[in-house]
């Protein structure tokens, strides 16, 4: 199908070792120096050099050191690589509902050389810039020279690119040993100290112009500075009305449990599943509700009472319930936290209840399978339909003020106003104290928030040994803290006058701790 388009340029297929001709198969990963195309006539291309890693709710912050990223790049070109592309070179933000995964956080900083806000991530940015400059010195020889490799043993190799006519040379001297440094004598070309897990680039093969382990770029960290707004943020609030769904009122029905993407067309994170059960007796019955969910969040209500919540990729929800005489209403709110966006056949991965089953195990009676009941469905929240996230919504009369702001309660909307911070530094909103939900500024979505998801306290260290192959769990920080506390507010989203922040809180939070801050780089 691809070749039939006759587009006039080659097609590439990343991570597809059996890509048919004339496709060019390429490499994605942390290291691609050992990658060999399946066609000897194809160029050796690295289409995704993962400069860091993404993060999920509940995870720590992953970091890939400047020394190791540059080592991987230098080894790739030493081994005959012709094209290398960074993923990501500039971090970003999953605004709206774009974060995938599922469970990928709103920030997509990725520990990239340029961070989420466009700041230089030092020393990674500077160290890679110097690497690029060093490799460019050998551009002509790398693309047209003869290549030879000499092995010194213990992981030490010298690769020489040369022009036999002009006598020009360009060398990579690498040490792939994970623990032992190397002293290499190249005779008339000099003696070189090559640290473990590093590559030296030798211009003319007799002058070291770069070594991946020798970092001379100043390290910086991003500091959040509070903004003086003059007065504390003043909040209004509104209740997300769920009386209709608690009583089983939906917009369509089916005698099966529909997969969530199929039902919602991804117009909302939220899908209501509603049915009823008749207790024909004259007394209440104790029962256990069992729900099989394909993810990612479930809130369960019986007879308008919230009986529990759970989240995960694929889980079983069990909770005791009481069935009163007569009709009993069962309402299940399923919420997605980003859809699957990678892997084979990712689009076919189920979300929500997707066939269930949903069962009631009544004491002293046979299990009752409700999966084929008449289920009523409703897509989204009433507040979404009323555009409560938009400051210009025609339903402004819904917002309330009160002496005591309701906090710690689920299904609440909060609204406040603020002025644009002075200066040009990136702006963030600190959502510490909130639970889980969605944030908007001036009606533009900042993305999902979930600062109540805390990374565990194990695995973080003050230092990171760059030597040895990288894995996302190797060098992590932010143990014991929210996976994401600060959320990017681009200045392009802001007005010169008054701006409006609106939060939908799904699980219960306290907006009185919310504040705006700016991000500045500080040298370490």
Short mmCIF file of C-alpha atoms in Angstrom, two decimals:
data_model
loop_
_atom_site.label_atom_id
_atom_site.label_comp_id
_atom_site.label_asym_id
_atom_site.label_seq_id
_atom_site.Cartn_x
_atom_site.Cartn_y
_atom_site.Cartn_z
CA UNK A 1 0.00 0.00 0.00
CA UNK A 2 2.79 2.41 0.92
CA UNK A 3 4.80 1.88 -2.24
CA UNK A 4 1.70 2.27 -4.40
CA UNK A 5 1.52 5.94 -3.35
CA UNK A 6 4.61 6.68 -5.48
CA UNK A 7 5.68 9.51 -3.18
CA UNK A 8 9.17 9.67 -4.67
CA UNK A 9 11.14 9.29 -1.42
CA UNK A 10 12.08 6.13 0.52
CA UNK A 11 9.79 4.79 3.23
CA UNK A 12 11.29 3.99 6.62
CA UNK A 13 9.98 1.55 9.22
CA UNK A 14 11.33 1.88 12.75
CA UNK A 15 11.78 -1.22 14.92
CA UNK A 16 10.60 -3.48 12.12
CA UNK A 17 13.42 -5.95 11.47
CA UNK A 18 11.50 -7.75 8.72
CA UNK A 19 10.49 -4.59 6.83
CA UNK A 20 10.10 -5.60 3.18
CA UNK A 21 12.10 -3.99 0.41
CA UNK A 22 12.30 -1.19 -0.57
CA UNK A 23 11.48 -0.02 2.96
CA UNK A 24 14.44 1.08 5.09
CA UNK A 25 14.26 -0.45 8.55
CA UNK A 26 15.66 1.78 11.29
CA UNK A 27 16.47 1.65 15.00
CA UNK A 28 14.71 3.21 18.01
CA UNK A 29 16.16 2.94 21.50
CA UNK A 30 18.78 4.07 23.98
CA UNK A 31 21.64 2.46 22.02
CA UNK A 32 21.80 1.70 18.30
CA UNK A 33 25.53 1.18 17.61
CA UNK A 34 25.01 -2.58 17.12
CA UNK A 35 21.98 -2.15 14.85
CA UNK A 36 22.40 -3.56 11.33
CA UNK A 37 19.82 -2.81 8.58
CA UNK A 38 18.24 -5.87 7.00
CA UNK A 39 19.40 -4.71 3.58
CA UNK A 40 23.17 -4.19 3.14
CA UNK A 41 22.39 -1.34 0.74
CA UNK A 42 20.30 0.54 3.34
CA UNK A 43 21.80 3.35 5.44
CA UNK A 44 22.20 2.81 9.18
CA UNK A 45 19.64 5.18 10.72
CA UNK A 46 18.62 5.90 14.31
CA UNK A 47 15.16 7.42 14.11
CA UNK A 48 14.46 7.74 17.87
CA UNK A 49 17.29 8.33 20.30
CA UNK A 50 15.39 8.35 23.58
CA UNK A 51 17.11 11.17 25.46
CA UNK A 52 15.18 10.32 28.62
CA UNK A 53 11.90 8.64 29.35
CA UNK A 54 8.25 9.48 29.91
CA UNK A 55 6.65 9.29 33.33
CA UNK A 56 3.39 7.82 34.58
CA UNK A 57 1.25 8.80 37.54
CA UNK A 58 2.88 7.35 40.65
CA UNK A 59 6.34 7.19 39.04
CA UNK A 60 9.58 8.88 40.02
CA UNK A 61 11.44 11.27 37.67
CA UNK A 62 13.68 9.33 35.22
CA UNK A 63 17.00 10.80 34.09
CA UNK A 64 19.51 9.72 31.44
CA UNK A 65 22.88 11.32 32.04
CA UNK A 66 24.59 13.64 29.55
CA UNK A 67 27.63 11.34 29.61
CA UNK A 68 25.67 8.26 28.59
CA UNK A 69 23.50 9.94 25.93
CA UNK A 70 26.62 11.36 24.27
CA UNK A 71 28.37 7.97 24.60
CA UNK A 72 25.47 6.33 22.75
CA UNK A 73 25.56 8.93 19.97
CA UNK A 74 29.33 8.78 19.53
CA UNK A 75 29.30 4.96 19.43
CA UNK A 76 26.57 5.05 16.79
CA UNK A 77 28.61 7.24 14.44
CA UNK A 78 31.76 5.29 15.26
CA UNK A 79 29.91 2.16 14.05
CA UNK A 80 28.91 3.68 10.71
CA UNK A 81 25.69 5.48 11.56
CA UNK A 82 24.59 8.11 9.05
CA UNK A 83 21.50 9.71 10.64
CA UNK A 84 20.50 10.16 14.25
CA UNK A 85 17.28 11.84 15.47
CA UNK A 86 16.57 12.76 19.09
CA UNK A 87 13.29 11.80 20.72
CA UNK A 88 12.78 14.09 22.50
CA UNK A 89 15.11 17.03 21.92
CA UNK A 90 12.53 19.51 23.26
CA UNK A 91 10.24 18.34 26.04
CA UNK A 92 6.62 19.40 26.04
CA UNK A 93 3.20 19.27 27.67
CA UNK A 94 0.25 16.97 27.01
CA UNK A 95 -2.37 19.70 26.99
CA UNK A 96 -6.02 18.74 26.83
CA UNK A 97 -6.59 15.01 26.96
CA UNK A 98 -3.61 14.18 24.73
CA UNK A 99 -1.60 12.24 27.32
CA UNK A 100 -1.64 8.57 26.43
CA UNK A 101 -0.14 5.49 27.93
CA UNK A 102 -2.46 5.01 29.68
CA UNK A 103 -1.49 6.83 32.89
CA UNK A 104 1.18 9.06 31.29
CA UNK A 105 1.33 12.34 33.19
CA UNK A 106 0.54 15.72 31.68
CA UNK A 107 4.18 16.83 31.57
CA UNK A 108 6.24 15.31 28.75
CA UNK A 109 9.50 16.86 29.87
CA UNK A 110 11.32 13.60 29.05
CA UNK A 111 14.59 14.91 30.57
CA UNK A 112 15.18 16.32 27.08
CA UNK A 113 18.05 18.72 26.27
CA UNK A 114 15.43 21.49 26.09
CA UNK A 115 12.95 21.02 28.90
CA UNK A 116 9.15 21.26 28.92
CA UNK A 117 9.31 25.06 29.06
CA UNK A 118 12.10 25.54 26.50
CA UNK A 119 14.86 26.08 29.07
CA UNK A 120 18.31 24.58 28.52
CA UNK A 121 18.60 21.32 30.47
CA UNK A 122 22.22 21.58 31.51
CA UNK A 123 24.63 19.91 31.27
CA UNK A 124 22.84 17.69 28.72
CA UNK A 125 22.15 20.43 26.15
CA UNK A 126 25.64 21.91 26.28
CA UNK A 127 27.44 18.56 26.33
CA UNK A 128 25.52 17.34 23.27
CA UNK A 129 26.14 20.64 21.47
CA UNK A 130 29.88 20.12 21.93
CA UNK A 131 29.50 16.52 20.68
CA UNK A 132 27.71 17.70 17.53
CA UNK A 133 30.49 20.23 16.88
CA UNK A 134 33.14 17.54 17.31
CA UNK A 135 31.43 15.06 14.99
CA UNK A 136 30.92 17.76 12.34
CA UNK A 137 34.70 18.18 12.17
CA UNK A 138 34.82 14.75 10.54
CA UNK A 139 31.76 15.17 8.34
CA UNK A 140 33.49 14.59 4.99
CA UNK A 141 35.45 11.57 6.17
CA UNK A 142 32.46 10.04 7.97
CA UNK A 143 30.39 10.18 4.79
CA UNK A 144 33.01 9.24 2.19
CA UNK A 145 36.16 7.93 3.88
CA UNK A 146 37.55 4.46 4.29
CA UNK A 147 36.98 2.89 7.69
CA UNK A 148 39.08 0.50 9.74
CA UNK A 149 38.77 -0.64 13.36
CA UNK A 150 41.52 -1.84 15.68
CA UNK A 151 40.68 -3.72 18.88
CA UNK A 152 42.91 -3.23 21.91
CA UNK A 153 40.98 -5.65 24.11
CA UNK A 154 38.92 -5.15 27.25
CA UNK A 155 36.29 -3.18 25.31
CA UNK A 156 38.70 -0.61 23.83
CA UNK A 157 38.43 0.05 20.07
CA UNK A 158 39.93 2.59 17.69
CA UNK A 159 37.90 3.35 14.56
CA UNK A 160 39.64 5.36 11.86
CA UNK A 161 37.95 7.14 8.96
CA UNK A 162 40.51 8.19 6.36
CA UNK A 163 41.06 9.56 2.88
CA UNK A 164 43.93 7.67 1.28
CA UNK A 165 44.49 10.40 -1.28
CA UNK A 166 44.69 13.40 1.04
CA UNK A 167 45.90 11.52 4.10
CA UNK A 168 43.16 13.09 6.28
CA UNK A 169 42.01 11.05 9.27
CA UNK A 170 39.28 11.19 11.90
CA UNK A 171 39.12 8.76 14.83
CA UNK A 172 36.81 7.46 17.54
CA UNK A 173 38.61 5.88 20.51
CA UNK A 174 36.04 4.09 22.66
CA UNK A 175 36.09 2.22 25.95
CA UNK A 176 32.95 0.11 26.43
CA UNK A 177 34.17 -1.40 29.68
CA UNK A 178 31.72 -0.51 32.44
CA UNK A 179 34.27 -0.20 35.26
CA UNK A 180 37.89 -0.02 34.02
CA UNK A 181 39.44 3.15 32.64
CA UNK A 182 41.92 2.77 29.81
CA UNK A 183 45.30 4.31 29.00
CA UNK A 184 45.88 3.89 25.28
CA UNK A 185 49.18 4.47 23.51
CA UNK A 186 48.68 5.33 19.84
CA UNK A 187 52.40 5.72 19.28
CA UNK A 188 53.09 8.76 17.09
CA UNK A 189 49.44 9.89 17.53
CA UNK A 190 49.86 10.24 21.30
CA UNK A 191 48.71 8.71 24.55
CA UNK A 192 45.10 8.99 25.73
CA UNK A 193 43.20 8.42 28.94
CA UNK A 194 39.75 7.06 28.10
CA UNK A 195 37.43 6.68 31.11
CA UNK A 196 35.24 3.61 31.37
CA UNK A 197 32.08 3.75 29.22
CA UNK A 198 33.23 6.71 27.15
CA UNK A 199 34.33 7.72 23.66
CA UNK A 200 37.09 10.15 22.74
CA UNK A 201 36.88 11.92 19.38
CA UNK A 202 40.31 12.54 17.87
CA UNK A 203 40.53 15.19 15.16
CA UNK A 204 43.27 14.13 12.77
CA UNK A 205 43.48 11.02 14.96
CA UNK A 206 46.06 12.82 17.09
CA UNK A 207 44.12 15.47 19.03
CA UNK A 208 41.31 14.79 21.49
CA UNK A 209 38.57 17.37 20.88
CA UNK A 210 35.86 15.65 22.93
CA UNK A 211 35.27 12.88 25.42
CA UNK A 212 31.76 11.79 26.34
CA UNK A 213 32.59 11.32 30.05
CA UNK A 214 34.37 14.64 30.48
CA UNK A 215 31.67 17.23 31.07
CA UNK A 216 32.65 20.89 31.26
CA UNK A 217 29.16 22.41 30.96
CA UNK A 218 27.72 24.00 34.08
CA UNK A 219 24.85 22.08 35.67
CA UNK A 220 21.58 23.93 36.23
CA UNK A 221 18.34 23.10 37.99
CA UNK A 222 14.91 24.60 37.42
CA UNK A 223 13.67 26.58 40.42
CA UNK A 224 10.01 27.47 41.01
CA UNK A 225 9.65 31.03 42.33
CA UNK A 226 6.38 32.11 43.98
CA UNK A 227 4.52 34.98 42.34
CA UNK A 228 3.34 37.83 44.50
CA UNK A 229 -0.28 38.29 43.43
CA UNK A 230 -1.01 40.85 46.14
CA UNK A 231 -3.96 38.92 47.52
CA UNK A 232 -4.68 35.27 48.09
CA UNK A 233 -6.64 33.50 45.37
CA UNK A 234 -10.38 33.80 45.97
CA UNK A 235 -12.40 30.76 44.95
CA UNK A 236 -15.91 30.08 43.73
CA UNK A 237 -17.30 26.58 43.41
CA UNK A 238 -20.03 24.52 41.78
CA UNK A 239 -21.30 21.02 42.34
CA UNK A 240 -21.11 18.51 39.49
CA UNK A 241 -24.73 17.34 39.39
CA UNK A 242 -25.01 13.56 39.24
CA UNK A 243 -28.58 13.07 40.44
CA UNK A 244 -29.64 11.99 36.93
CA UNK A 245 -27.03 9.26 36.61
CA UNK A 246 -27.48 8.06 40.20
CA UNK A 247 -31.09 7.34 39.20
CA UNK A 248 -30.12 5.59 35.99
CA UNK A 249 -30.96 8.33 33.48
CA UNK A 250 -28.81 8.09 30.38
CA UNK A 251 -28.91 8.99 26.70
CA UNK A 252 -28.84 5.49 25.18
CA UNK A 253 -28.98 1.87 26.34
CA UNK A 254 -27.85 -1.63 25.44
CA UNK A 255 -28.13 -5.13 26.85
CA UNK A 256 -24.39 -5.43 27.18
CA UNK A 257 -21.42 -3.66 28.70
CA UNK A 258 -19.98 -1.54 25.89
CA UNK A 259 -16.27 -0.89 25.53
CA UNK A 260 -15.61 2.71 26.59
CA UNK A 261 -13.95 4.09 23.43
CA UNK A 262 -16.79 2.64 21.37
CA UNK A 263 -19.37 4.37 23.53
CA UNK A 264 -17.67 7.76 23.94
CA UNK A 265 -15.79 8.17 20.65
CA UNK A 266 -13.20 9.62 23.04
CA UNK A 267 -15.23 12.80 23.52
CA UNK A 268 -14.73 12.62 27.29
CA UNK A 269 -12.72 10.72 29.88
CA UNK A 270 -15.99 9.77 31.55
CA UNK A 271 -18.63 7.14 30.80
CA UNK A 272 -21.57 6.30 33.06
CA UNK A 273 -22.81 2.68 33.17
CA UNK A 274 -26.23 2.42 34.90
CA UNK A 275 -28.63 -0.42 35.61
CA UNK A 276 -31.14 -1.46 38.28
CA UNK A 277 -31.77 -4.61 40.31
CA UNK A 278 -35.08 -5.67 41.85
CA UNK A 279 -35.11 -7.09 45.36
CA UNK A 280 -38.45 -8.87 45.41
CA UNK A 281 -38.29 -9.60 49.13
CA UNK A 282 -39.49 -7.49 52.03
CA UNK A 283 -36.13 -7.12 53.71
CA UNK A 284 -32.71 -5.90 52.75
CA UNK A 285 -30.03 -8.29 51.54
CA UNK A 286 -26.29 -8.14 52.04
CA UNK A 287 -24.38 -8.67 48.80
CA UNK A 288 -20.96 -8.22 47.23
CA UNK A 289 -20.59 -6.21 44.04
CA UNK A 290 -17.99 -7.56 41.64
CA UNK A 291 -16.85 -5.52 38.62
CA UNK A 292 -14.17 -6.52 36.11
CA UNK A 293 -12.69 -3.36 34.60
CA UNK A 294 -10.23 -2.93 31.74
CA UNK A 295 -9.20 0.41 33.27
CA UNK A 296 -8.47 2.95 34.24
CA UNK A 297 -10.60 4.44 37.12
CA UNK A 298 -13.91 3.25 38.55
CA UNK A 299 -16.30 5.00 40.97
CA UNK A 300 -19.20 2.85 42.15
CA UNK A 301 -22.57 4.01 43.55
CA UNK A 302 -25.50 1.97 44.87
CA UNK A 303 -28.75 3.79 45.57
CA UNK A 304 -27.03 7.19 45.29
CA UNK A 305 -24.34 6.23 47.82
CA UNK A 306 -20.70 6.13 46.82
CA UNK A 307 -19.41 2.70 47.88
CA UNK A 308 -15.82 2.86 46.62
CA UNK A 309 -13.30 3.68 43.91
CA UNK A 310 -10.37 1.89 42.33
CA UNK A 311 -7.88 2.42 39.53
CA UNK A 312 -5.43 0.36 37.53
CA UNK A 313 -4.68 -1.11 34.12
CA UNK A 314 -6.93 -4.13 34.50
CA UNK A 315 -8.54 -4.77 37.86
CA UNK A 316 -11.32 -6.42 39.83
CA UNK A 317 -13.46 -4.22 42.06
CA UNK A 318 -15.19 -5.90 45.00
CA UNK A 319 -17.28 -4.10 47.59
CA UNK A 320 -20.07 -5.10 50.02
CA UNK A 321 -23.46 -3.51 49.33
CA UNK A 322 -26.95 -3.59 50.80
CA UNK A 323 -29.91 -4.23 48.51
CA UNK A 324 -33.06 -2.62 49.86
CA UNK A 325 -36.52 -4.04 49.06
CA UNK A 326 -37.74 -3.01 45.60
CA UNK A 327 -35.67 -1.30 42.91
CA UNK A 328 -31.95 -0.69 43.53
CA UNK A 329 -29.89 1.58 41.30
CA UNK A 330 -26.33 0.65 40.36
CA UNK A 331 -24.23 3.42 38.83
CA UNK A 332 -20.65 2.89 37.70
CA UNK A 333 -18.57 5.83 36.52
CA UNK A 334 -15.60 4.72 34.43
CA UNK A 335 -12.81 7.22 33.71
CA UNK A 336 -9.90 6.92 31.32
CA UNK A 337 -6.53 8.47 32.12
CA UNK A 338 -5.08 8.48 28.63
CA UNK A 339 -5.64 5.83 25.99
CA UNK A 340 -3.13 3.28 24.80
CA UNK A 341 -0.89 4.90 22.19
CA UNK A 342 1.93 2.44 21.50
CA UNK A 343 2.56 -1.26 21.06
CA UNK A 344 1.11 -3.74 18.59
CA UNK A 345 -2.60 -3.28 17.87
CA UNK A 346 -2.79 -0.64 20.59
CA UNK A 347 -6.01 0.73 19.15
CA UNK A 348 -7.77 -2.55 19.93
CA UNK A 349 -6.95 -2.43 23.64
CA UNK A 350 -10.19 -2.34 25.67
CA UNK A 351 -11.09 0.44 28.12
CA UNK A 352 -13.85 0.70 30.69
CA UNK A 353 -16.01 -2.28 31.62
CA UNK A 354 -15.86 -3.78 28.07
CA UNK A 355 -17.99 -6.86 28.62
CA UNK A 356 -17.37 -7.04 32.34
CA UNK A 357 -18.55 -9.08 33.96
CA UNK A 358 -20.53 -7.21 36.59
CA UNK A 359 -21.95 -9.54 39.24
CA UNK A 360 -23.83 -9.43 42.51
CA UNK A 361 -23.13 -12.18 44.99
CA UNK A 362 -26.12 -12.12 47.34
CA UNK A 363 -25.68 -13.87 50.67
CA UNK A 364 -27.35 -17.26 50.61
CA UNK A 365 -28.23 -17.00 46.91
CA UNK A 366 -26.65 -17.82 43.56
CA UNK A 367 -24.43 -15.22 41.92
CA UNK A 368 -26.38 -12.79 39.73
CA UNK A 369 -24.63 -11.81 36.49
CA UNK A 370 -25.74 -8.32 35.48
CA UNK A 371 -23.65 -8.08 32.30
CA UNK A 372 -26.68 -8.67 30.05
CA UNK A 373 -28.99 -6.34 31.97
CA UNK A 374 -30.40 -3.29 30.28
CA UNK A 375 -27.62 -0.78 30.80
CA UNK A 376 -28.19 2.94 30.37
CA UNK A 377 -25.26 5.04 29.25
CA UNK A 378 -24.22 8.65 29.47
CA UNK A 379 -21.06 10.14 28.02
CA UNK A 380 -19.26 12.82 29.98
CA UNK A 381 -20.15 15.15 32.85
CA UNK A 382 -22.99 17.62 33.10
CA UNK A 383 -20.39 20.30 33.78
CA UNK A 384 -18.65 19.45 30.54
CA UNK A 385 -21.93 19.73 28.64
CA UNK A 386 -22.53 23.12 30.26
CA UNK A 387 -18.94 24.18 29.47
CA UNK A 388 -18.25 25.15 33.06
CA UNK A 389 -14.55 25.15 32.13
CA UNK A 390 -15.20 28.17 29.91
CA UNK A 391 -15.31 31.57 31.68
CA UNK A 392 -17.85 32.65 29.06
CA UNK A 393 -20.23 29.77 29.68
CA UNK A 394 -23.90 30.85 29.75
CA UNK A 395 -24.28 28.89 33.00
CA UNK A 396 -22.29 31.33 35.13
CA UNK A 397 -25.17 31.49 37.65
CA UNK A 398 -24.20 28.00 38.83
CA UNK A 399 -21.03 29.28 40.51
CA UNK A 400 -21.31 29.94 44.25
CA UNK A 401 -19.38 31.71 46.94
CA UNK A 402 -19.47 30.71 50.57
CA UNK A 403 -17.67 31.61 53.77
CA UNK A 404 -16.41 28.06 54.01
CA UNK A 405 -15.08 26.61 50.78
CA UNK A 406 -16.13 22.95 50.39
CA UNK A 407 -12.94 20.87 50.30
CA UNK A 408 -12.09 17.19 50.25
CA UNK A 409 -15.33 16.38 48.43
CA UNK A 410 -15.53 14.66 45.03
CA UNK A 411 -17.23 16.00 41.93
CA UNK A 412 -16.59 19.72 42.54
CA UNK A 413 -15.76 22.57 40.19
CA UNK A 414 -13.59 25.46 41.41
CA UNK A 415 -12.93 28.84 39.80
CA UNK A 416 -10.59 31.72 40.58
CA UNK A 417 -9.04 34.71 38.77
CA UNK A 418 -5.47 36.01 38.63
CA UNK A 419 -3.27 38.54 36.84
CA UNK A 420 -0.53 37.64 34.38
CA UNK A 421 2.83 37.37 36.18
CA UNK A 422 5.38 40.00 35.14
CA UNK A 423 8.45 39.09 33.11
CA UNK A 424 9.07 36.41 30.49
CA UNK A 425 9.89 33.36 32.62
CA UNK A 426 7.68 30.29 32.09
CA UNK A 427 4.58 30.18 34.30
CA UNK A 428 3.31 27.13 36.19
CA UNK A 429 0.38 26.52 38.50
CA UNK A 430 1.13 24.57 41.64
CA UNK A 431 -1.80 22.21 42.28
CA UNK A 432 -0.57 20.90 45.58
CA UNK A 433 -3.52 19.86 47.69
CA UNK A 434 -5.72 18.80 44.79
CA UNK A 435 -6.72 15.20 44.20
CA UNK A 436 -7.42 14.21 40.61
CA UNK A 437 -9.10 16.13 37.83
CA UNK A 438 -8.65 18.57 34.96
CA UNK A 439 -7.47 22.19 34.78
CA UNK A 440 -8.25 25.03 32.38
CA UNK A 441 -6.94 28.60 32.03
CA UNK A 442 -9.19 30.99 30.12
CA UNK A 443 -11.08 27.99 28.79
CA UNK A 444 -7.91 26.33 27.41
CA UNK A 445 -7.10 22.94 28.86
CA UNK A 446 -3.84 22.56 30.78
CA UNK A 447 -4.44 18.81 30.93
CA UNK A 448 -5.24 16.26 33.59
CA UNK A 449 -3.87 16.65 37.09
CA UNK A 450 -3.32 14.04 39.81
CA UNK A 451 -0.93 15.40 42.45
CA UNK A 452 -2.31 12.97 45.02
CA UNK A 453 -0.41 10.24 43.16
CA UNK A 454 2.81 9.98 45.16
CA UNK A 455 5.97 8.20 44.01
CA UNK A 456 7.29 5.62 46.46
CA UNK A 457 10.22 6.51 48.68
CA UNK A 458 12.71 3.91 47.43
CA UNK A 459 15.34 4.03 44.69
CA UNK A 460 16.45 7.67 44.60
CA UNK A 461 20.10 8.65 45.10
CA UNK A 462 22.01 11.93 45.05
CA UNK A 463 24.48 10.57 42.51
CA UNK A 464 24.14 8.55 39.33
CA UNK A 465 26.79 6.31 37.79
CA UNK A 466 26.57 6.91 34.05
CA UNK A 467 28.53 3.74 33.30
CA UNK A 468 26.67 0.71 32.01
CA UNK A 469 23.53 0.38 29.95
CA UNK A 470 20.68 2.69 30.85
CA UNK A 471 17.22 1.68 31.99
CA UNK A 472 14.47 4.15 33.00
CA UNK A 473 14.64 3.00 36.63
CA UNK A 474 18.43 3.45 36.83
CA UNK A 475 18.74 7.13 37.75
CA UNK A 476 15.57 8.50 39.35
CA UNK A 477 14.68 11.42 41.59
CA UNK A 478 11.58 12.83 43.31
CA UNK A 479 10.96 9.85 45.58
CA UNK A 480 8.09 10.35 48.02
CA UNK A 481 6.65 13.35 46.14
CA UNK A 482 3.75 13.87 43.73
CA UNK A 483 4.51 12.55 40.25
CA UNK A 484 3.43 15.97 38.97
CA UNK A 485 2.74 18.95 41.16
CA UNK A 486 3.39 21.87 38.73
CA UNK A 487 1.48 22.36 35.47
CA UNK A 488 2.63 24.52 32.57
CA UNK A 489 0.62 27.67 31.81
CA UNK A 490 2.00 29.05 28.51
CA UNK A 491 2.04 32.84 28.45
CA UNK A 492 0.25 32.62 25.11
CA UNK A 493 -2.77 31.30 27.04
CA UNK A 494 -2.88 34.44 29.23
CA UNK A 495 -4.50 37.85 28.83
CA UNK A 496 -3.03 41.16 29.87
CA UNK A 497 -5.94 41.73 32.22
CA UNK A 498 -7.80 39.19 34.33
CA UNK A 499 -7.30 35.45 33.75
CA UNK A 500 -9.46 32.58 34.96
CA UNK A 501 -8.36 29.23 36.36
CA UNK A 502 -11.02 26.51 36.53
CA UNK A 503 -10.53 23.08 38.09
CA UNK A 504 -12.74 20.02 37.99
CA UNK A 505 -11.98 17.91 41.06
CA UNK A 506 -12.99 14.26 40.66
CA UNK A 507 -11.84 12.74 43.95
CA UNK A 508 -11.61 15.57 46.47
CA UNK A 509 -9.02 18.29 47.04
CA UNK A 510 -8.27 21.63 48.64
CA UNK A 511 -7.73 24.53 46.19
CA UNK A 512 -6.70 26.91 48.95
CA UNK A 513 -3.12 25.61 48.52
CA UNK A 514 -3.05 26.34 44.77
CA UNK A 515 -0.60 29.04 43.63
CA UNK A 516 1.15 30.39 40.55
CA UNK A 517 4.92 30.36 40.15
CA UNK A 518 7.59 31.07 37.54
CA UNK A 519 10.39 28.75 36.47
CA UNK A 520 13.98 30.00 36.39
CA UNK A 521 17.28 28.23 35.81
CA UNK A 522 19.78 28.25 38.68
CA UNK A 523 23.38 27.04 38.54
CA UNK A 524 24.41 24.22 40.87
#
